[in-house]
CSV table of C-alpha atoms and ligand atoms in Angstrom, one decimal:
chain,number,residue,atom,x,y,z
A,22,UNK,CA,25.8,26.6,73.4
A,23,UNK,CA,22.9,28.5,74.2
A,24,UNK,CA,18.9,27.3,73.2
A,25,UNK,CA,18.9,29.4,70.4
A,26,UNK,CA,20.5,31.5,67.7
A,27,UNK,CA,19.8,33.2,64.9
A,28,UNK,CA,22.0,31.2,62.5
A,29,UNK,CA,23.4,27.8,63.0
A,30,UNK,CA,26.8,26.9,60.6
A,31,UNK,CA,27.6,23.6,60.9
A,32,UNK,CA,31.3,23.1,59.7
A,33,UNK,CA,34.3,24.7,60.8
A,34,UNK,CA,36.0,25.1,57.5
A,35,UNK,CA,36.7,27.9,55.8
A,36,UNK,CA,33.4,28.3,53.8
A,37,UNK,CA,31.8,28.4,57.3
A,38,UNK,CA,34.2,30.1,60.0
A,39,UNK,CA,33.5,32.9,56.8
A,40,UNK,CA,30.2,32.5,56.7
A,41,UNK,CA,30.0,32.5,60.8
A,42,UNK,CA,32.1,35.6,61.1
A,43,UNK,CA,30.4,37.8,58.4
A,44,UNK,CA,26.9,37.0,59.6
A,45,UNK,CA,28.1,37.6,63.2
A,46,UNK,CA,29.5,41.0,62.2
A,47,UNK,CA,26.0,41.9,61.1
A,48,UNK,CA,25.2,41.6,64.9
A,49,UNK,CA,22.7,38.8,64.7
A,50,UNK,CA,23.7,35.5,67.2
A,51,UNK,CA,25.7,32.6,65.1
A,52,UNK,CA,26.5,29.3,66.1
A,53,UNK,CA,29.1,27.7,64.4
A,54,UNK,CA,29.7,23.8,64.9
A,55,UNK,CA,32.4,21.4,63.9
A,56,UNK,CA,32.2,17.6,64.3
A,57,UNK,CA,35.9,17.0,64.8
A,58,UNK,CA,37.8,17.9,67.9
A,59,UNK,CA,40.1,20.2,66.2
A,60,UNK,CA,39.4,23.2,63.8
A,61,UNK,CA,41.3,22.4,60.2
A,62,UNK,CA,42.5,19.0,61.5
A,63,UNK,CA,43.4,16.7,59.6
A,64,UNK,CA,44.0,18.7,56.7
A,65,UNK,CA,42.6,16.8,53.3
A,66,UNK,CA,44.5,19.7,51.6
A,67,UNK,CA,47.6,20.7,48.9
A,68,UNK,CA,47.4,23.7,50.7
A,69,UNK,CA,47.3,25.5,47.7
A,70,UNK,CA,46.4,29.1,46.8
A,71,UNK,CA,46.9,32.5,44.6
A,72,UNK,CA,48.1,36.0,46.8
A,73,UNK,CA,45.6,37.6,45.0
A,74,UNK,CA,42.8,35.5,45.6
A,75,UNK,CA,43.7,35.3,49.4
A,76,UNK,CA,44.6,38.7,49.3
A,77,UNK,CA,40.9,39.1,48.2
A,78,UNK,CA,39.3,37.1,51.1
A,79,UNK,CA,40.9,38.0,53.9
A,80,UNK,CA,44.0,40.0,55.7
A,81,UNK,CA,47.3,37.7,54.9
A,82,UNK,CA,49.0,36.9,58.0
A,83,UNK,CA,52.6,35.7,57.7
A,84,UNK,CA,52.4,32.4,60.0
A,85,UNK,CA,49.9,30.9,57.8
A,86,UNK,CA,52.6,30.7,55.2
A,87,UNK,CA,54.3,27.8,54.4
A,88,UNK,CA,56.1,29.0,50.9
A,89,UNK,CA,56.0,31.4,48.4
A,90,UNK,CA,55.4,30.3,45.3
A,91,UNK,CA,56.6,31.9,41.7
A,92,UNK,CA,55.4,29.4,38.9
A,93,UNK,CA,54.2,26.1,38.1
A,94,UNK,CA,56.2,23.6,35.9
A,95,UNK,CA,53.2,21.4,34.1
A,96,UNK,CA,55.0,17.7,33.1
A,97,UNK,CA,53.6,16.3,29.8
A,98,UNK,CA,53.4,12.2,29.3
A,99,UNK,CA,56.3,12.1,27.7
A,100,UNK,CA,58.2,13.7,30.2
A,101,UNK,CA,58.0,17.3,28.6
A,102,UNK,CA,58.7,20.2,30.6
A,103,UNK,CA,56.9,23.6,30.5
A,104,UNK,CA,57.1,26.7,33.1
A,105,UNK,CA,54.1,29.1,33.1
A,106,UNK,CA,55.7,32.1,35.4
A,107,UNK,CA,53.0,35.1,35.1
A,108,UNK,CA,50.2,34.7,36.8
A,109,UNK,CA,51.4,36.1,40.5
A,110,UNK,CA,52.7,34.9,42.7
A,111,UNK,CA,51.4,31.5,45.1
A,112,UNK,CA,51.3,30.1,49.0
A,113,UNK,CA,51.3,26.7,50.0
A,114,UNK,CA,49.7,27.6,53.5
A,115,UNK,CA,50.0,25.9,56.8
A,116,UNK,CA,46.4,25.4,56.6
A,117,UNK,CA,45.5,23.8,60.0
A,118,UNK,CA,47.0,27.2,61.5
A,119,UNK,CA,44.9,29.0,58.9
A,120,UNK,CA,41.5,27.5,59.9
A,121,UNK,CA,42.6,28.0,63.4
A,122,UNK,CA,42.7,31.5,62.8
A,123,UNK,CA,39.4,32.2,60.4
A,124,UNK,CA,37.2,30.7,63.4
A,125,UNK,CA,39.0,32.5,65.7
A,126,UNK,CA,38.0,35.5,63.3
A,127,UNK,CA,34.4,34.1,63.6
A,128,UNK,CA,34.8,33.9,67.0
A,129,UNK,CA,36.0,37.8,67.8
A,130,UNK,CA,33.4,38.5,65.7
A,131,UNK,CA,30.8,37.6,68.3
A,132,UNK,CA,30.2,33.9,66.9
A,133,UNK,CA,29.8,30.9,69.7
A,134,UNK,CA,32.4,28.3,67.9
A,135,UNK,CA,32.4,24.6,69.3
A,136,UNK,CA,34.1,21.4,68.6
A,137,UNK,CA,33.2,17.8,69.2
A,138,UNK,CA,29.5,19.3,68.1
A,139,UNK,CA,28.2,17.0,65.2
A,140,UNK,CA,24.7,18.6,63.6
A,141,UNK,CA,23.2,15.5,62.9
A,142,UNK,CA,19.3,16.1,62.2
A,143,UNK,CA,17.6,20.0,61.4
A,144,UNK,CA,14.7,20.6,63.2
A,145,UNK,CA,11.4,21.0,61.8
A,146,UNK,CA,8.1,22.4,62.5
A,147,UNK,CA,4.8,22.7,60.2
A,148,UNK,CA,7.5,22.1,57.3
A,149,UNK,CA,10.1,25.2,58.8
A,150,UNK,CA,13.5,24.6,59.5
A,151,UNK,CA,13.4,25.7,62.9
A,152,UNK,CA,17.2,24.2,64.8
A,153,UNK,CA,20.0,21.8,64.4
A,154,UNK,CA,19.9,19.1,66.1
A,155,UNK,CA,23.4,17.9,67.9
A,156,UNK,CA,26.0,15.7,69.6
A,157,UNK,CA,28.2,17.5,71.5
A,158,UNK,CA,30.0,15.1,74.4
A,159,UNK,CA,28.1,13.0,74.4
A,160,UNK,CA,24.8,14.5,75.3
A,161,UNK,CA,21.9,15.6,72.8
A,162,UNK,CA,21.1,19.4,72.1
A,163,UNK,CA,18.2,20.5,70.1
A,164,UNK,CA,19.2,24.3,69.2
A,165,UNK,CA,16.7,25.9,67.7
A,166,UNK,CA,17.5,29.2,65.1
A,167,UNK,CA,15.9,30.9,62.3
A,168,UNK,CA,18.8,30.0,59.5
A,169,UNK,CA,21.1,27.4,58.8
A,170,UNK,CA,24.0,27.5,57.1
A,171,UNK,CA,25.2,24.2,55.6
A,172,UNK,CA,29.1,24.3,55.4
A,173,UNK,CA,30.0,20.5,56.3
A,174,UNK,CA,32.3,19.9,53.5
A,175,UNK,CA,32.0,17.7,50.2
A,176,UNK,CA,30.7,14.8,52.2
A,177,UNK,CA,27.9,17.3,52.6
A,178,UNK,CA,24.6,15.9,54.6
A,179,UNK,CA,23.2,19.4,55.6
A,180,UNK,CA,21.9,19.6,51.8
A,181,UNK,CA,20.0,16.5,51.5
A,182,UNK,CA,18.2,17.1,55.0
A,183,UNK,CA,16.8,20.7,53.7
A,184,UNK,CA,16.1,18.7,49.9
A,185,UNK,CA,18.0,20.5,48.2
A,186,UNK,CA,19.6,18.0,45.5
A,187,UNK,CA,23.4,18.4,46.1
A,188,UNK,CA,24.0,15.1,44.1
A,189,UNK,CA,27.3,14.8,41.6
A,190,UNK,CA,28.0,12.6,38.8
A,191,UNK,CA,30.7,10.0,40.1
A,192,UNK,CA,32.5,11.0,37.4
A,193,UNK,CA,33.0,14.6,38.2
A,194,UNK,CA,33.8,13.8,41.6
A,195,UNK,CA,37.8,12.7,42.1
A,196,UNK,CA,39.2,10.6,44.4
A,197,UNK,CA,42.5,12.2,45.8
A,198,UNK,CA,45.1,11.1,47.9
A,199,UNK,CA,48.3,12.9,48.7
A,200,UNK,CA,51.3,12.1,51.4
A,201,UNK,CA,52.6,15.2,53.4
A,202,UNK,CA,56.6,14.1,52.5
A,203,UNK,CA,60.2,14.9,54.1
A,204,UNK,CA,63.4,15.0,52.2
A,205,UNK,CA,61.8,15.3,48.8
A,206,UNK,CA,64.8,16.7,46.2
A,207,UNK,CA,62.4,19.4,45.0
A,208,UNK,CA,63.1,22.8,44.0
A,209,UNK,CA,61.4,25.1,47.2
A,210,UNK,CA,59.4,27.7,44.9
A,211,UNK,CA,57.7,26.0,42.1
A,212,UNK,CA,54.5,23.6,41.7
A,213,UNK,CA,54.7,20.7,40.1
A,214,UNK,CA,52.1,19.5,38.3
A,215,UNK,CA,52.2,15.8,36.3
A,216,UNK,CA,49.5,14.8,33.6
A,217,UNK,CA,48.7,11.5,31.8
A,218,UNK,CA,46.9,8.5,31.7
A,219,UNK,CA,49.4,6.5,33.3
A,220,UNK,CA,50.3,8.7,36.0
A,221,UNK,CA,46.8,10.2,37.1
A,222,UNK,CA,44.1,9.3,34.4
A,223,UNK,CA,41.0,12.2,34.5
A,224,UNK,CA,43.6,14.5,37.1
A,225,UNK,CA,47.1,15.2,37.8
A,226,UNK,CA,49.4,14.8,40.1
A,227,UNK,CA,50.7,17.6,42.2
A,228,UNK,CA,54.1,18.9,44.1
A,229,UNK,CA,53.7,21.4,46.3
A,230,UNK,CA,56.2,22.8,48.0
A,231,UNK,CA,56.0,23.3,52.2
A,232,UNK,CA,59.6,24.2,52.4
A,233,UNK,CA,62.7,22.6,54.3
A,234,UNK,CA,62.4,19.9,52.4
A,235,UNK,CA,58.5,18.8,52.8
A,236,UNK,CA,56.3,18.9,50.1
A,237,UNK,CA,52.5,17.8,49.8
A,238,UNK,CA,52.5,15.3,46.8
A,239,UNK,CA,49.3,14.1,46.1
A,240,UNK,CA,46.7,13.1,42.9
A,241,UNK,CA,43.2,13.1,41.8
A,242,UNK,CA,41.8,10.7,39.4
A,243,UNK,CA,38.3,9.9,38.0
A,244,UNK,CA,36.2,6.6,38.6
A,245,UNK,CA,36.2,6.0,34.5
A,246,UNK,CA,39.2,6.3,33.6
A,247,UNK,CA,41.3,4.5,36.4
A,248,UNK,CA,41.3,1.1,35.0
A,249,UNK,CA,40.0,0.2,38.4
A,250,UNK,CA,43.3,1.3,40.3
A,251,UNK,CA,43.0,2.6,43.2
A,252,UNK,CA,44.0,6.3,43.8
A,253,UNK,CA,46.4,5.4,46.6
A,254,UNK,CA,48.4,2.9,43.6
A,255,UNK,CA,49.1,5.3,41.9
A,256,UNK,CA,50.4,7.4,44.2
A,257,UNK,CA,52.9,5.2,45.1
A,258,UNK,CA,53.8,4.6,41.6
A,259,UNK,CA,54.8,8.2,40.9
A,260,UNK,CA,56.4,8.3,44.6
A,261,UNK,CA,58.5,5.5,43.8
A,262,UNK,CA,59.8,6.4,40.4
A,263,UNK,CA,60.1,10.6,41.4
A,264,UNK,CA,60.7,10.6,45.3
A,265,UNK,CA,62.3,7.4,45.5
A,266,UNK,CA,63.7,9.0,49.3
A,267,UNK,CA,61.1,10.8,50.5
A,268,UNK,CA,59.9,9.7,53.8
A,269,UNK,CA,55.7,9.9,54.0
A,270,UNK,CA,54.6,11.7,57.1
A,271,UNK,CA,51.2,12.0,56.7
A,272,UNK,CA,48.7,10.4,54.2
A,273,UNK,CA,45.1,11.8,53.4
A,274,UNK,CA,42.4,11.2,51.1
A,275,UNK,CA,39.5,12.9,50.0
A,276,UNK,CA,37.2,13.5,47.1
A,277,UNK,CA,37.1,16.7,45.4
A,278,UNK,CA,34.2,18.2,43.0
A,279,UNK,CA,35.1,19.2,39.7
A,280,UNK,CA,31.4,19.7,38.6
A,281,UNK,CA,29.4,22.4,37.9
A,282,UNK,CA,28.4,24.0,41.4
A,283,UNK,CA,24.7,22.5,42.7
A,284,UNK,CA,22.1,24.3,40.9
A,285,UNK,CA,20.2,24.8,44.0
A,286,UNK,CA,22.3,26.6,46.8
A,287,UNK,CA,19.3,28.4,49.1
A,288,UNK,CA,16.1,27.4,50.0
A,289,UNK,CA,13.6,28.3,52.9
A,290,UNK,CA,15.5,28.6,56.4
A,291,UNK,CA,19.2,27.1,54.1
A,292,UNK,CA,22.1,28.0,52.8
A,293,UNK,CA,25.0,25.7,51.3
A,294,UNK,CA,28.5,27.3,51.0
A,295,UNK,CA,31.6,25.7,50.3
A,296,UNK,CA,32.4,22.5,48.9
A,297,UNK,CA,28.4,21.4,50.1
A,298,UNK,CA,27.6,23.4,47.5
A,299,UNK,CA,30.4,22.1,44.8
A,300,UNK,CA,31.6,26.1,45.1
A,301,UNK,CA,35.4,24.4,44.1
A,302,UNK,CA,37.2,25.1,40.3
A,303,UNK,CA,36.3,22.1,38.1
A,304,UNK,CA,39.9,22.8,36.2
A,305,UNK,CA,42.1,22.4,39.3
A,306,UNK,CA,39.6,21.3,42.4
A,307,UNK,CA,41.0,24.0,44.1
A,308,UNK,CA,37.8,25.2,46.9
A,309,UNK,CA,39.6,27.5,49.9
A,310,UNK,CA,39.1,30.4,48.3
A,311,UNK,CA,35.6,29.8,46.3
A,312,UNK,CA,34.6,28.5,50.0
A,313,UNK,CA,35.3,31.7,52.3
A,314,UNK,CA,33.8,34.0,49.1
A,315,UNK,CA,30.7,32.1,49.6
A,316,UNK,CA,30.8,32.5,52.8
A,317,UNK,CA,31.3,36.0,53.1
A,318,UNK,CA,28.4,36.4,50.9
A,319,UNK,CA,26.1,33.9,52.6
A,320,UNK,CA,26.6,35.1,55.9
A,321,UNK,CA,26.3,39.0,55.3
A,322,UNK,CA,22.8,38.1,53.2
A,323,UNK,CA,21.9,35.2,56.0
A,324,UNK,CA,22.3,38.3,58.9
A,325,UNK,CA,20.3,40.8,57.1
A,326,UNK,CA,17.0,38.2,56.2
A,327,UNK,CA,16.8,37.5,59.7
A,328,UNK,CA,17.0,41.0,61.0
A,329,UNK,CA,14.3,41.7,58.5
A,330,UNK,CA,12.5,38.7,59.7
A,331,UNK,CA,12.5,36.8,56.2
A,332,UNK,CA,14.3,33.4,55.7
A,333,UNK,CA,12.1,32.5,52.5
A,334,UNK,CA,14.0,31.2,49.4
A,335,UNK,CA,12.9,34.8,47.9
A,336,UNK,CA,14.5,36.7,50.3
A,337,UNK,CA,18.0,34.4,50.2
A,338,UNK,CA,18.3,34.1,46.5
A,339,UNK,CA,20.0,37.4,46.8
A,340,UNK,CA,23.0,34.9,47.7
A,341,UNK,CA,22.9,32.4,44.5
A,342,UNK,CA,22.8,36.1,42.6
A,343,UNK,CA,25.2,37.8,44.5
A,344,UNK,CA,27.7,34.7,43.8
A,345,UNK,CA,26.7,34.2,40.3
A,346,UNK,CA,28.1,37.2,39.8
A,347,UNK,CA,31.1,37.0,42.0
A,348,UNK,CA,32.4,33.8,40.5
A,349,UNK,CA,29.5,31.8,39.1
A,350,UNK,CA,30.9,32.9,35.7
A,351,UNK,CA,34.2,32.0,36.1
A,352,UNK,CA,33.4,29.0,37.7
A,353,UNK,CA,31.2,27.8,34.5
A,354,UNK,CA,34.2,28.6,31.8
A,355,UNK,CA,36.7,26.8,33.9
A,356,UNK,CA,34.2,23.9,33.9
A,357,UNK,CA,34.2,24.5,29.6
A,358,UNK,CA,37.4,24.2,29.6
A,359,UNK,CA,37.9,21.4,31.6
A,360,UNK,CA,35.8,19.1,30.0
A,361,UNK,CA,38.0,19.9,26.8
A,362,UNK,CA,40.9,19.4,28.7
A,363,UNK,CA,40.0,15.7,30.5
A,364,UNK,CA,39.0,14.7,26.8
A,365,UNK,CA,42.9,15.4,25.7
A,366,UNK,CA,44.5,12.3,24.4
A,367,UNK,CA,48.5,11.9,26.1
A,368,UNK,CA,49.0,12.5,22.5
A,369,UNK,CA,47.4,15.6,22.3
A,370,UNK,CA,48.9,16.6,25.5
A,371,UNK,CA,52.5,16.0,24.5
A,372,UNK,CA,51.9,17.9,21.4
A,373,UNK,CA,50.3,20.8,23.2
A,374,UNK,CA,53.4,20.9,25.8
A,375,UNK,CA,55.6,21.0,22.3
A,376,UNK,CA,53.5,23.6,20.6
A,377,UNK,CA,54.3,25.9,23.4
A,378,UNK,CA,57.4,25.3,23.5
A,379,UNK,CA,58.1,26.9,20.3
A,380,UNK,CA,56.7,30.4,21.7
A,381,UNK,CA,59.6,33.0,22.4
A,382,UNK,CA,59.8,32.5,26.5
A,383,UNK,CA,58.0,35.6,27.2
A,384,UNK,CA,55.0,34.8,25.4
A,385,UNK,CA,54.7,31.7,27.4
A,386,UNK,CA,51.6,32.1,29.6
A,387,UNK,CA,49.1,30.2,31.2
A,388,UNK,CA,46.1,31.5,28.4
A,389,UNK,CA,48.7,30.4,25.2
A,390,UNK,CA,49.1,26.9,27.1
A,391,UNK,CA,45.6,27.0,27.0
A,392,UNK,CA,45.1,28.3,23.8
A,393,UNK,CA,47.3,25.3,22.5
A,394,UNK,CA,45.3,22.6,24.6
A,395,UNK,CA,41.8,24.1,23.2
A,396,UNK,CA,43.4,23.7,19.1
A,397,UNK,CA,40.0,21.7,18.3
A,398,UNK,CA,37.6,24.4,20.5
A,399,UNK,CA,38.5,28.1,18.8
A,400,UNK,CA,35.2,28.9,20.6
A,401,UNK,CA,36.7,28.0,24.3
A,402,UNK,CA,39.9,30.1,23.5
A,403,UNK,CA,37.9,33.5,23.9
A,404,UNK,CA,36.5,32.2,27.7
A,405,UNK,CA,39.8,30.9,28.6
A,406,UNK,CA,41.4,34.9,27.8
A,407,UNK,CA,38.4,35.9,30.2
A,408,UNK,CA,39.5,33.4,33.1
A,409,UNK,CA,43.4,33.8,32.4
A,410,UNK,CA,43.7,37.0,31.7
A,411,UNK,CA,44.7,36.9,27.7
A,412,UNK,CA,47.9,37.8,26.6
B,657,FAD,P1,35.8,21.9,54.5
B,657,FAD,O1,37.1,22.6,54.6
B,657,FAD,O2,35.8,20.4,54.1
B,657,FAD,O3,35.1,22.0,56.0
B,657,FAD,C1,33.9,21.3,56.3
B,657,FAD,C2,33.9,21.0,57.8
B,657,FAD,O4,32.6,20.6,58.2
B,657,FAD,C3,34.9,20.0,58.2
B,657,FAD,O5,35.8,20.5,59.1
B,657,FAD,C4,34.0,18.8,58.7
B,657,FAD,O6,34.6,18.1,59.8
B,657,FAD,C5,32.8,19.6,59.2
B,657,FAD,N1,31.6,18.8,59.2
B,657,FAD,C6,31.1,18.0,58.3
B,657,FAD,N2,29.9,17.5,58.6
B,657,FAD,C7,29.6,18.0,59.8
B,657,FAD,C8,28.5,17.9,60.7
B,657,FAD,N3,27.4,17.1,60.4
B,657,FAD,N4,28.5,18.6,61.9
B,657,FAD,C9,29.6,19.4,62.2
B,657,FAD,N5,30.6,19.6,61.4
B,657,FAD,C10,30.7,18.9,60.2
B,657,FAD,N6,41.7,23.6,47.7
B,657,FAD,C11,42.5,24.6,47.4
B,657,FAD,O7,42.1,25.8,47.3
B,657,FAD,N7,43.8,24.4,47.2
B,657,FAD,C12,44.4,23.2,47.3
B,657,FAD,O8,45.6,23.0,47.1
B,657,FAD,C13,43.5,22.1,47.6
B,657,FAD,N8,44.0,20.8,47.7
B,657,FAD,C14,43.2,19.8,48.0
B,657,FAD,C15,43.7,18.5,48.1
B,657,FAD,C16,42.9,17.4,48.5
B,657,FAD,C17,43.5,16.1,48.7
B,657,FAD,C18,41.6,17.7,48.8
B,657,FAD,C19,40.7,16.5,49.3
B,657,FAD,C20,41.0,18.9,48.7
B,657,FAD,C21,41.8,20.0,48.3
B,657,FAD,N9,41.3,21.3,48.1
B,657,FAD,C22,42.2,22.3,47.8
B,657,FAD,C23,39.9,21.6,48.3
B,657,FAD,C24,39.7,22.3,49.7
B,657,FAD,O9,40.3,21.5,50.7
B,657,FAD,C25,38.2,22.5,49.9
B,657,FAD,O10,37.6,23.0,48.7
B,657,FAD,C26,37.9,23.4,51.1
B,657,FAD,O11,38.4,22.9,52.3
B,657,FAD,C27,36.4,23.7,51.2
B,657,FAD,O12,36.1,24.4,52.4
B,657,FAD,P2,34.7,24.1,53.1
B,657,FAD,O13,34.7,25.0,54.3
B,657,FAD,O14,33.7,24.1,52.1
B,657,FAD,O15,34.8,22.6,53.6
């Protein structure tokens, strides 16, 4: 670590190794920090993403896939079946490999990347935000810079230091668990995805495949609604009665915003990206991909204010625009839509999964699954053909 850089990123996720490698490219000097002792490890993560969306992000490199996936098969309460096949195609990644390799990205892109660094404290002076201050080894560093960039994850501290209000109601914050399993009798090439009160009440429980048999199965549920049951119960509920076999090789959990994304996201001298900023879909949780767009946007606007020698809020809210328009939109109908959703009785559910059933199989798409679910919101059917694409 040298005494000072231009921009400091603390976290090595994707929202920051992004972040850290666009701003670098720029050819201003990034630091970019993670607390843990590995890059991506341990991975709180389904592992989940679109080929589009990635394809969107980034350059696909083959090792980072686990599986390719062609459809999801969404599992009512009652135990109804329906297959939504026409959206494109899916990965479940190996994502520790794939954070490997974006901060390696950062780091060819001139970036200093270090582990074992935790940013505990900014540094301020006459009210600036002048450095980070951190524990590497043991030993204290106070590195000074002219821009940081807050990427530490939904546990996000980096916010509340700059006062910027990165707060979310416990209720639009899930608590997840999910068990990396082996030997779990699942077909290789299709999501699962379980709904109902009993099985994950305010989430769903997901399958997703990894391929030679492993499979990340895992759930989200909201404080509210969980009849004070732990996450981690009901996990092994639905293990028990689906995956009876299946040996658990790893278990994680984590929390996962499904709010609106923090209304503030830049101030003077800060930037939050990633899930620090509550960048993730409210419908699904899902945040890899909302993270490194962030971050490619935060970083390429963080370069250019300090080459022009301005890190005022006015000079960085070309970022809250420039991802307002990117996905800001998008993110706001899924949240719509979601709120409609997580309001669905089982009953409703089990009638929607029925409804769609009825459709000739090659009108059965993700927007008339939605359109069914949304019966009682005509209004929310026209946003959901913007996000799904109509048909
Ligand atoms: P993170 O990936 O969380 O990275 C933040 C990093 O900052 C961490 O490495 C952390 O150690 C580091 N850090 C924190 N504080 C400090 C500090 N003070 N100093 C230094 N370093 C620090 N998303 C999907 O797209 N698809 C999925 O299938 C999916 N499944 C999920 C399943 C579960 C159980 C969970 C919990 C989340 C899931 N997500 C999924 C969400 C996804 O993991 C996140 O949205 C994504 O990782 C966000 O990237 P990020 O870079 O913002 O944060």
């Amino acid at each position: 670590m040298k005494e000072h850089y231009d921009v400091i990123v603390i976290g090595g996720g994707p929202g920051g190794s992004w972040a850290a490698k666009h701003a670098a490219e720029q050819g201003v000097s990034v630091l970019l920090i993670e607390k843990d002792r590995e890059i991506g490890v341990p991975v709180r993560c389904a592992e989940g993403l679109s080929e589009i969306g990635l394809k969107n992000v980034v350059d696909i490199r083959q090792h980072w896939i686990a599986r390719v996936i062609r459809g999801a098969r969404l599992v009512a309460p009652d135990g109804t079946q329906v297959e939504a096949f026409d959206q494109g195609l899916g990965f479940v990644l190996h994502r520790k490999l794939f954070d490997y390799d974006l901060a390696a990205m950062a780091h060819e892109a001139g970036a200093d990347v270090v582990t074992l660094a935790y940013g505990h404290d900014l540094i301020r002076e006459e009210g600036q935000i002048r450095g980070v201050r951190i524990r590497h080894l043991n030993r204290e560093y106070a590195v000074r810079c002219s821009l940081v960039i807050g990427a530490d994850g939904v546990e996000s501290r980096v916010g509340r230091w700059a006062g910027l209000d990165t707060r979310t109601n416990p209720d639009e914050m899930e608590s997840c668990v999910q068990a990396t399993v082996a030997d779990a009798q699942i077909e290789p090439d299709i999501i699962q995805m379980y709904f109902g009160r009993d099985v994950a009440p305010g989430g769903y429980v997901w399958i997703f495949p990894k391929g030679n048999g492993m499979a990340n199965v895992g759930l989200g549920i909201t404080g509210s609604n969980s009849k004070n049951r732990k996450a981690i119960a009901y996990l092994e509920t639905f293990l028990q009665r689906h995956l009876p076999n299946a040996a658990i090789l790893t278990l994680v959990a984590g929390g996962v915003p499904v709010s609106r994304m923090s209304k503030k996201i830049a101030a003077d001298g800060i930037m939050l990206v990633g899930d620090a900023a509550r960048q993730t879909n409210p419908m699904t949780g899902g945040g890899i991909l909302y993270a490194m767009v962030a971050g490619r946007i935060a970083g390429a606007i963080a370069a250019e204010a300090v080459k022009a020698g301005d890190v005022s809020e006015k000079a960085l809210s070309a970022y809250p625009k420039a991802w307002q328009k990117a996905e800001g939109q998008n993110n706001e109908r899924f949240y719509r839509i979601k709120t409609v959703v997580n309001s669905l009785t089982d009953d409703d559910l089990n009638r929607t999964a029925r409804l769609f059933l009825e459709l000739p199989p090659e009108k059965r798409t993700p927007f008339q699954l939605f359109k069914k679910a949304l019966f009682r919101h005509p209004k929310l059917v026209a946003e959901a053909a913007k996000v799904f694409g109509g048909i």
